[in-house]
CSV table of C-alpha atoms in Angstrom, one decimal:
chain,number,residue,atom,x,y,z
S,1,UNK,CA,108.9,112.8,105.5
S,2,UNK,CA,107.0,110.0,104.4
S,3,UNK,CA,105.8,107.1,106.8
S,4,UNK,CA,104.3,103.9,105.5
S,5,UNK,CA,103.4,100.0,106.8
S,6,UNK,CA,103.4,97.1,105.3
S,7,UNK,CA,100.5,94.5,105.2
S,8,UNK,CA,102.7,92.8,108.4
S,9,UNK,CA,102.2,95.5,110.6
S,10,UNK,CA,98.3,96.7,110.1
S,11,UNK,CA,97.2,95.7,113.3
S,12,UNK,CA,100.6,97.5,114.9
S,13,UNK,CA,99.0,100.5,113.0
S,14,UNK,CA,95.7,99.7,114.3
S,15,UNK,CA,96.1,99.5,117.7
S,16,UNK,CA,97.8,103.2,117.5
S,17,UNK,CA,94.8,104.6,117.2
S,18,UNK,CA,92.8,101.9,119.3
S,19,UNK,CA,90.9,100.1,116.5
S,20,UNK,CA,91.3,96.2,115.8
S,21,UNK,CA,89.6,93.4,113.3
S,22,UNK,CA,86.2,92.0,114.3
S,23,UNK,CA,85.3,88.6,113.6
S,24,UNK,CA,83.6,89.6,110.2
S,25,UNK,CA,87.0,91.1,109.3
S,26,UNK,CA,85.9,94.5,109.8
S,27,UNK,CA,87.6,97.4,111.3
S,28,UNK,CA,86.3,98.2,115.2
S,29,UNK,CA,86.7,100.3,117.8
S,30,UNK,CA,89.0,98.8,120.3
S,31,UNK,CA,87.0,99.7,123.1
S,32,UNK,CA,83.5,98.6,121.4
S,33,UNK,CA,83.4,95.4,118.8
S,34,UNK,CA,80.2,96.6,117.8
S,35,UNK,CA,81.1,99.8,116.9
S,36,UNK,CA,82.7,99.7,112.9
S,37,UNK,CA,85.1,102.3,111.8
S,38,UNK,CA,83.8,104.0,108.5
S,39,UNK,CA,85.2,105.9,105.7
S,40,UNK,CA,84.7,109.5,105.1
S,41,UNK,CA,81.6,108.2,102.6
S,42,UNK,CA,80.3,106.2,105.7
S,43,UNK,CA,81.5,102.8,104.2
S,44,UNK,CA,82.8,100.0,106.6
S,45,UNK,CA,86.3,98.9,105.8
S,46,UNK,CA,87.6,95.4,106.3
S,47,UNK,CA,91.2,94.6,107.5
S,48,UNK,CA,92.2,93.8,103.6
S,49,UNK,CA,90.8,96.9,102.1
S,50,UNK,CA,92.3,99.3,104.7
S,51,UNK,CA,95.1,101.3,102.9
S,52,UNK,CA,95.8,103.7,105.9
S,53,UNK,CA,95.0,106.9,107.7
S,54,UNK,CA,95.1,110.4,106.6
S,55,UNK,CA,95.4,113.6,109.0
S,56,UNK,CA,91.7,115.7,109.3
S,57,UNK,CA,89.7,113.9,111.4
S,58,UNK,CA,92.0,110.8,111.7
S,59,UNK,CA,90.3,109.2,108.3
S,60,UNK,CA,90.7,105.9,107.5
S,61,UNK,CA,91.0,105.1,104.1
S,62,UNK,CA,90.8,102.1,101.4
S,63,UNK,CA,92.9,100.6,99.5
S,64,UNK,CA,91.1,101.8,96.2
S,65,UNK,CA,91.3,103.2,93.3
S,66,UNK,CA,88.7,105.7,94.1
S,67,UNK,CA,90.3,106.3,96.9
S,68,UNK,CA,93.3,106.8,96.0
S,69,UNK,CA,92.3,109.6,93.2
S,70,UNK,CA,90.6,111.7,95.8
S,71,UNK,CA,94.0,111.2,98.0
S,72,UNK,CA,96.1,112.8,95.3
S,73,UNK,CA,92.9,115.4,95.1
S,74,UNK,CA,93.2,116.5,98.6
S,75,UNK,CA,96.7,115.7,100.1
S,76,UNK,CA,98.9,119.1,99.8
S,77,UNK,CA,102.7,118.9,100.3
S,78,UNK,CA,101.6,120.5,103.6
S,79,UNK,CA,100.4,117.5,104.9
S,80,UNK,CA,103.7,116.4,104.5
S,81,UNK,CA,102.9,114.8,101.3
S,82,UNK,CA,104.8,115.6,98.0
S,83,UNK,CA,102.5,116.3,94.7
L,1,UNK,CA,110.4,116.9,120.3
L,2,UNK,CA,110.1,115.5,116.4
L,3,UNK,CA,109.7,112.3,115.3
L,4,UNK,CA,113.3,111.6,114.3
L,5,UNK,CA,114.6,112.9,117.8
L,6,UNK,CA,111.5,110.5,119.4
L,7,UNK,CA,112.6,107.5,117.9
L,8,UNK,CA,116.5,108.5,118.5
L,9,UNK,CA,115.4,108.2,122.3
L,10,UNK,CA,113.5,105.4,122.2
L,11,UNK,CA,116.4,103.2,120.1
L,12,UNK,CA,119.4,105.0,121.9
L,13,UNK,CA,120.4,105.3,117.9
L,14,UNK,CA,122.1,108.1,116.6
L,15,UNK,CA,120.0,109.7,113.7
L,16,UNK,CA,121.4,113.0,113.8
L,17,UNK,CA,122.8,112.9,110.3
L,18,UNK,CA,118.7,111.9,108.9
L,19,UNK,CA,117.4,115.5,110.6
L,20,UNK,CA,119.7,117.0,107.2
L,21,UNK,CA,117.4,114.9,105.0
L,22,UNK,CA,114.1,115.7,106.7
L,23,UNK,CA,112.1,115.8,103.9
L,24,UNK,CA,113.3,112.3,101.9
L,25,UNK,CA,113.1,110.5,104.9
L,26,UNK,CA,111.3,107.2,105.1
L,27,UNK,CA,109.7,105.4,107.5
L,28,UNK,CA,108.6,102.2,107.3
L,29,UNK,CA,106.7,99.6,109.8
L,30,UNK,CA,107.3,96.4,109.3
L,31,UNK,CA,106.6,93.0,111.7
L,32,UNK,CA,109.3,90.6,110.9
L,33,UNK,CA,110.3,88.0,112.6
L,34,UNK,CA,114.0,88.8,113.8
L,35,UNK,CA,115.2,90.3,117.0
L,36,UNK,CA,117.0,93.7,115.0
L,37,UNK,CA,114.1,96.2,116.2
L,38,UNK,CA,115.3,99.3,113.6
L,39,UNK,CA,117.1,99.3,110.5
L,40,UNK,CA,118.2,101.9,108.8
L,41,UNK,CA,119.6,101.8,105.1
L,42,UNK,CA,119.9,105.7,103.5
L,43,UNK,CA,117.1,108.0,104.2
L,44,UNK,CA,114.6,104.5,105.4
L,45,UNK,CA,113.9,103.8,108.5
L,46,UNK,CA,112.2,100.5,108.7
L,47,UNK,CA,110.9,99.6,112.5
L,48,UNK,CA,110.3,96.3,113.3
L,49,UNK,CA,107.3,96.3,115.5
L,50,UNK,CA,107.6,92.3,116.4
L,51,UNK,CA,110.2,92.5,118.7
L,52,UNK,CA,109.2,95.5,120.3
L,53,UNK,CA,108.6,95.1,124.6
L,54,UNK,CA,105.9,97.2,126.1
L,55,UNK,CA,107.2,100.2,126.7
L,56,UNK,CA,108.7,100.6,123.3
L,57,UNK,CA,105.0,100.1,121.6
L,58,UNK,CA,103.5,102.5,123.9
L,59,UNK,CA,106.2,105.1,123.0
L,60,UNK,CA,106.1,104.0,118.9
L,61,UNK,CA,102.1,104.4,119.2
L,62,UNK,CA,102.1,107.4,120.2
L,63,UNK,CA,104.6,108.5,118.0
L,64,UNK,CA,102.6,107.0,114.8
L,65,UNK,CA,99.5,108.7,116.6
L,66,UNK,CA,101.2,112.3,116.7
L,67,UNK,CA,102.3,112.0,113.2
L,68,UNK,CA,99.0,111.6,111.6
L,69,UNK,CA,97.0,114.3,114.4
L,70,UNK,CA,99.9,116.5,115.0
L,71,UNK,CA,101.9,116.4,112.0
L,72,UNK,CA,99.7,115.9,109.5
L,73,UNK,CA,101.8,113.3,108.1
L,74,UNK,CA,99.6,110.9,105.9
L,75,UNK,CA,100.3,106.9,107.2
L,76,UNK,CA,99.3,105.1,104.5
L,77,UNK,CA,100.1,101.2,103.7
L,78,UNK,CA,103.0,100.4,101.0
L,79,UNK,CA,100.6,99.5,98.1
L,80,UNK,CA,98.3,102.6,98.7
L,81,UNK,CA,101.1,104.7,98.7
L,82,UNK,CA,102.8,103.4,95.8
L,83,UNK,CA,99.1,103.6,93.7
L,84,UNK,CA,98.8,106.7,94.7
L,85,UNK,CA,102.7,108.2,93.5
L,86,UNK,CA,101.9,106.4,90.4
L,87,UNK,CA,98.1,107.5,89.5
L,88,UNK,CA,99.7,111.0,90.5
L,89,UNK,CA,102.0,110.6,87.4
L,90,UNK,CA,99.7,109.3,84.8
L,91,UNK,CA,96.9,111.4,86.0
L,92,UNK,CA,99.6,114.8,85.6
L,93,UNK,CA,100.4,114.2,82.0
L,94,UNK,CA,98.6,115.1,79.0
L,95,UNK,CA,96.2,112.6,78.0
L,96,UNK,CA,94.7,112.5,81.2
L,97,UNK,CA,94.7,116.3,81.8
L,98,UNK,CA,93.7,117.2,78.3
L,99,UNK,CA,90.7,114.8,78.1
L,100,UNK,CA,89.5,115.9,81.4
L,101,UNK,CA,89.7,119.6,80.8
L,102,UNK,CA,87.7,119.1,77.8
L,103,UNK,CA,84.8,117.3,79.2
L,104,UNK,CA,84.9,119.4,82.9
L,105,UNK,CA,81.6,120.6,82.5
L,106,UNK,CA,80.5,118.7,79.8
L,107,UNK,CA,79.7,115.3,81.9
L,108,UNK,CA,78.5,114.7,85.2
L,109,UNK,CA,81.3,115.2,87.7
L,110,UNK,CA,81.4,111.5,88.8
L,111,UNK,CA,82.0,110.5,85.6
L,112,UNK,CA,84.9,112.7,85.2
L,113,UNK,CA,86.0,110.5,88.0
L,114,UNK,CA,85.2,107.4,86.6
L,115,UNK,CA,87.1,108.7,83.7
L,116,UNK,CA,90.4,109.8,85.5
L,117,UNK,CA,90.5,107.0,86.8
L,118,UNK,CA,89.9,104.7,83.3
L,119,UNK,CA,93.0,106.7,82.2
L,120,UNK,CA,94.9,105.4,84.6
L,121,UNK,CA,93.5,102.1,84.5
L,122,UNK,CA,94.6,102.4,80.5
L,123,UNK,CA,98.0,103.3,81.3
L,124,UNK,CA,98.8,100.3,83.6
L,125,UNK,CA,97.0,97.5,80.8
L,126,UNK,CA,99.3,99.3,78.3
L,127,UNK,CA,102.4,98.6,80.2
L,128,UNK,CA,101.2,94.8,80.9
L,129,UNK,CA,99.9,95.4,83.9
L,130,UNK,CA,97.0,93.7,86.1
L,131,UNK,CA,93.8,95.9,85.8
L,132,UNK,CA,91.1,93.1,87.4
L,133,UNK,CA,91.4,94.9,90.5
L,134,UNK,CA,91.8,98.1,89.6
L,135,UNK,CA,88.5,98.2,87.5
L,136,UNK,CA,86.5,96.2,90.2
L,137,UNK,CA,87.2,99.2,92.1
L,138,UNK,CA,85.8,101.3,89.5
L,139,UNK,CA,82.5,99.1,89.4
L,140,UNK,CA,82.3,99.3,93.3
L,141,UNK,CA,82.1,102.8,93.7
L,142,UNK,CA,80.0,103.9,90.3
L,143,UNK,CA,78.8,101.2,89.5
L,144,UNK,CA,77.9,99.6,85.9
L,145,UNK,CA,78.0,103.1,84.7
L,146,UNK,CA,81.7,103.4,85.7
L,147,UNK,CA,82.8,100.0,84.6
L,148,UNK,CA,81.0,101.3,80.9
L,149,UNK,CA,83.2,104.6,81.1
L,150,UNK,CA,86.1,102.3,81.7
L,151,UNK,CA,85.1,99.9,78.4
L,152,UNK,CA,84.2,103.2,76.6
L,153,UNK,CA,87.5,104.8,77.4
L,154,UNK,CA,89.5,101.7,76.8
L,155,UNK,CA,88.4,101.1,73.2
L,156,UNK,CA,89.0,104.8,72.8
L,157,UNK,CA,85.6,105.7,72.5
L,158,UNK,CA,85.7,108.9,74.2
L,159,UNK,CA,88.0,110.6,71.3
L,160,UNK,CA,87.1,108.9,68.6
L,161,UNK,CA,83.1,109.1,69.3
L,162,UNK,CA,82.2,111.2,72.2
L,163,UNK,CA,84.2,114.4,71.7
L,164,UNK,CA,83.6,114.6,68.0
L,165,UNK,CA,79.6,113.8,68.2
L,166,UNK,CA,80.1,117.2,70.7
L,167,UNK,CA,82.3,118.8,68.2
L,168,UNK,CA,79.9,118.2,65.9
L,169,UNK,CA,76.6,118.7,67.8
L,170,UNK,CA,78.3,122.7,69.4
L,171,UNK,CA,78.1,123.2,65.7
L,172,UNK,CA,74.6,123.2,64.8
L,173,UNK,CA,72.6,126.5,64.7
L,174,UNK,CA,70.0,125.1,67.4
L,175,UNK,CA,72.1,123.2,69.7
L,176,UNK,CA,71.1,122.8,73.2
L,177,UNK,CA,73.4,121.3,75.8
L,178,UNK,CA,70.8,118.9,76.3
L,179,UNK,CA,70.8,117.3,73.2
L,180,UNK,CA,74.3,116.6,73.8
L,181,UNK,CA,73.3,114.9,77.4
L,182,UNK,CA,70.9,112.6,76.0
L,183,UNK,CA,73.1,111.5,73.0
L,184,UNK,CA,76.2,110.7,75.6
L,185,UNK,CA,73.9,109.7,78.6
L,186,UNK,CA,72.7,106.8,75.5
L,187,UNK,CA,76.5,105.7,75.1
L,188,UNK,CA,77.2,105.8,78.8
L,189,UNK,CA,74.1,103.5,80.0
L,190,UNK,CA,73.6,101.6,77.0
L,191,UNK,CA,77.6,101.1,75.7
L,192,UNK,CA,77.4,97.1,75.7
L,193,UNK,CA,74.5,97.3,73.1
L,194,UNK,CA,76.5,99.9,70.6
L,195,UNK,CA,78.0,99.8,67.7
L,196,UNK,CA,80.3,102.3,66.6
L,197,UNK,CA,80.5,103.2,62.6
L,198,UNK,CA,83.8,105.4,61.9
L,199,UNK,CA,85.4,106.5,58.9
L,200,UNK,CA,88.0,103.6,58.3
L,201,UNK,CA,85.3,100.7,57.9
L,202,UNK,CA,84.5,99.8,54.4
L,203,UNK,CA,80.8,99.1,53.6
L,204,UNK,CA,81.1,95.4,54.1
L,205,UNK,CA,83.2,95.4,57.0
L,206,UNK,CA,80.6,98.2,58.7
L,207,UNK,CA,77.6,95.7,57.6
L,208,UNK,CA,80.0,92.4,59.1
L,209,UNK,CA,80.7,94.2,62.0
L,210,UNK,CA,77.1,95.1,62.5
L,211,UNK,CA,76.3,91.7,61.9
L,212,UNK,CA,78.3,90.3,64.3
L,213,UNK,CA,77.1,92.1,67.4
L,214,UNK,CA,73.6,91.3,66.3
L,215,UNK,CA,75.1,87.5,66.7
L,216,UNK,CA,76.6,87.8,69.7
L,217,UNK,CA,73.6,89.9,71.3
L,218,UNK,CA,71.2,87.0,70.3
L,219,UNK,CA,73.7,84.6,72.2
L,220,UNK,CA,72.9,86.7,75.4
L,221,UNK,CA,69.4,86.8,74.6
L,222,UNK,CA,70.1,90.7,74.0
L,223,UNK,CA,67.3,91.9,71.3
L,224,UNK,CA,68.8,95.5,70.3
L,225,UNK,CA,71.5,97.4,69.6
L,226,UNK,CA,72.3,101.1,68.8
L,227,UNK,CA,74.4,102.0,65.9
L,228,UNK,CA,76.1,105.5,66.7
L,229,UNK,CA,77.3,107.3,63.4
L,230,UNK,CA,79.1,110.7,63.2
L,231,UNK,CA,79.9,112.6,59.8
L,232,UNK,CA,78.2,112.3,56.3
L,233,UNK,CA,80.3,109.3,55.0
L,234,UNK,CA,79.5,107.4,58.2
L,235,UNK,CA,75.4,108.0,58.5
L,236,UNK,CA,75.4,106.8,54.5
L,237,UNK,CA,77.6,104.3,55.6
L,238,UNK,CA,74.9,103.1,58.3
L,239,UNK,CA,71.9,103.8,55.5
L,240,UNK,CA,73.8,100.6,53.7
L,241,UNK,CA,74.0,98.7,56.6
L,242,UNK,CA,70.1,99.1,57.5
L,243,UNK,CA,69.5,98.1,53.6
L,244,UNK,CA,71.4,95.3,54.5
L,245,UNK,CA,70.3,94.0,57.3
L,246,UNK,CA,66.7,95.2,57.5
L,247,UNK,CA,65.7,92.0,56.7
L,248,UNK,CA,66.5,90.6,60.1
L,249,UNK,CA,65.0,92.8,62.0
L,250,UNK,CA,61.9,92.5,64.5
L,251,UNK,CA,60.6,95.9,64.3
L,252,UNK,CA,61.7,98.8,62.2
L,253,UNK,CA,64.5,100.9,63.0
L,254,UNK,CA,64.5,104.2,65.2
L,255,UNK,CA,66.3,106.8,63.7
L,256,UNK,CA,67.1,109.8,65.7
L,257,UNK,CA,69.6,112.4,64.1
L,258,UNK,CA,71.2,115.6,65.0
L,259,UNK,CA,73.0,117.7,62.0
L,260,UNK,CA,75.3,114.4,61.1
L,261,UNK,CA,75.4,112.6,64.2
L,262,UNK,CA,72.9,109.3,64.4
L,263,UNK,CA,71.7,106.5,66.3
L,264,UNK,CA,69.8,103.7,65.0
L,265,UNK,CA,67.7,101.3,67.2
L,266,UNK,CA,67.4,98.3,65.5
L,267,UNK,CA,65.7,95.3,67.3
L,268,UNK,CA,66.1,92.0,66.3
C-alpha cells in the first residue's frame, strides 16, 4: 500500500502528528511554537521543503534530492515500500 | 482493524473488493474544494480532507498516525514520492551502478553521494528536464564540492579523466593510494580552474582551448589554472601548449607528474 498527500493537504498531514507552520514558515510542535521539528541530520524544515514522514522515530523528511537518495537507501519493501 | 476496513467504517463505503489489491493500493490526501469526501477510481483512494466534520478528522488522523507508527507505511508528499520511484530507476541501472562500484572505496563516501546523485541529475537534463533545483539541492547539502562533482560528472569527467588517471596511476610500480587522493582531491576542489587535455584535441585546438580559459579566468579576475593530462600523446600535447603560451605567464609553471599523468599550474 502506498499513501501519499498532495501540497493541499500538508497541514491535514501535519496536524496528524500535532506539528503546524510557525510564522517563519517552519515546522513546530503544535503544542510549543518555539519548539522546531528537525530532520534526522538535526536540520529545521520549512512548510515548502517538507516532503513527508517516514516510520522509525516518526522522521520527517525533505523534499530533496539528498533526501530522497538515502530514502531509496533505507526504505525496504517491509516498510510497505516497493524497491 | 486495517486501514482499508478503518476508512470503510468511517465512509460507510464498501471497499471490500480493494482488500484483493492490498498491495497496489493507493491512497491519496487531497484538500479540494468540493463536498465528495472520498473518491475512489481503481486501486486510488483519494480523501478529501476539506469537507471532512470533526469526528471524521479525528478518526482519518489517527488512521494516518497508525500507518506511519504502526504500519510502517512511509507518508510521503506526491513530488517526493514520485523523485524517489524515479531516482530508484536511474540509480538501479548500469551507469549509475557501474560508476559507483568502481569508485566505492576509491573516494570519500560523501562524494559517492554527491555522485549518485549527479547521475541522476544527468539523466533528468538528458531527457529535457529541469535540473536548477535538483543541483541546488546538491550544493545545500555538500556544498561547492558537490555542485563540482555534479559539473565534473556532467561534462563526463569522471570516465574520461578520473577513472583513467587511476587506471593509469594503479599501474605504476610505486603507487600509493595517496597519490591517487591528492591528484582527484586537486580536480574535485579546484574543477572550475581545470583544463582537461584528451586525445581527440589537435595541437592547436589543445593550445585554443587553453587559451580561452586563461581568457575567461582573467574576466573573473581568476590568475591560474591547472592543466590535467593523462597518456604520452596528451603530456607532449601539453609540453606544446606551455611552448605556446609561456609567454603569458606570470610565474613559471608547476609541473607535477606521475608515470603519464600531469598537472600543470600555470599562473597568469
Amino acid at each position: 500500500m502506498q499513501i501519499t498527500f498532495d501540497k493541499s493537504a500538508k497541514s491535514f498531514i501535519l496536524e496528524s502528528f500535532d506539528k503546524t507552520t510557525n510564522k517563519e514558515g517552519y515546522l513546530v510542535e503544535k503544542g510549543n511554537l518555539k519548539q522546531r521539528v528537525l530532520t534526522q541530520n538535526g536540520q529545521d524544515i520549512t512548510e515548502e521543503e517538507f516532503g513527508g514522514i517516514i516510520p522509525g522515530s516518526t522522521i520527517f523528511v525533505k523534499n530533496d534530492l539528498p533526501t530522497v537518495m538515502e530514502l531509496s537507501d533505507h526504505l525496504k519493501p517491509s516498510d510497505g515500500h516497493s524497491r | 482493524m486495517d486501514i482499508l476496513g478503518n476508512l470503510q467504517s468511517i465512509f460507510k463505503i464498501d471497499l471490500s473488493g480493494l482488500k484483493k489489491l492490498q498491495t497496489k493500493v493507493q491512497i491519496i490526501f487531497q484538500a479540494f474544494s468540493n463536498n465528495k469526501k472520498i473518491v475512489i477510481k481503481g486501486p486510488i483512494i483519494i480523501i478529501n480532507t476539506n469537507p471532512l466534520d470533526k469526528n471524521e478528522i479525528i478518526r482519518v488522523q489517527g488512521i494516518i498516525r497508525d500507518a506511519v507508527d504502526k504500519d510502517r507505511i512511509p507518508l510521503l508528499q506526491d513530488d517526493t514520492q514520485k523523485l524517489l520511484e524515479d531516482f530508484k530507476h536511474v540509480d538501479s541501472e548500469s551507469v549509475s551502478q557501474n560508476l559507483t562500484a568502481y569508485f566505492k572505496g576509491k573516494i570519500p563516501a560523501t562524494d559517492i553521494e554527491a555522485l549518485r546523485q549527479s547521475i541522476y541529475v544527468k539523466a533528468v537534463s538528458d531527457r529535457g528536464g529541469d535540473i536548477q533545483k535538483l543541483k541546488r539541492d546538491i550544493t545545500a547539502r555538500y556544498g561547492n564540492r558537490g555542485k563540482n562533482i555534479c559539473n565534473l560528472y556532467s561534462a563526463g569527467y569522471f570516465t574520461s579523466q578520473i577513472q583513467p588517471m587511476y587506471e593509469e596511476m594503479i599501474s605504476q610500480p610505486d603507487f600509493s593510494p595517496s597519490d591517487f587522493n591528492t591528484a582527484y582531491e586537486m580536480i574535485v576542489i579546484e574543477s572550475p580552474y581545470a583544463v582537461f587535455i584528451n586525445r581527440e584535441m589537435a595541437n592547436e585546438s589543445a593550445v585554443k582551448e587553453v587559451r580561452d580559459r586563461i581568457d575567461t579566468a582573467k574576466k573573473y579576475g581568476i590568475r591560474y589554472l591547472n592543466i590535467h593530462g593523462i597518456g604520452e600523446a596528451n603530456v607532449d600535447k601539453i609540453v606544446f601548449i606551455l611552448e605556446k603560451l609561456r609567454s603569458d605567464f606570470s610565474l613559471p609553471e608547476e609541473i607535477k607528474r606521475q608515470g603519464n599523468v600531469i598537472v600543470v599550474k600555470i599562473q597568469f
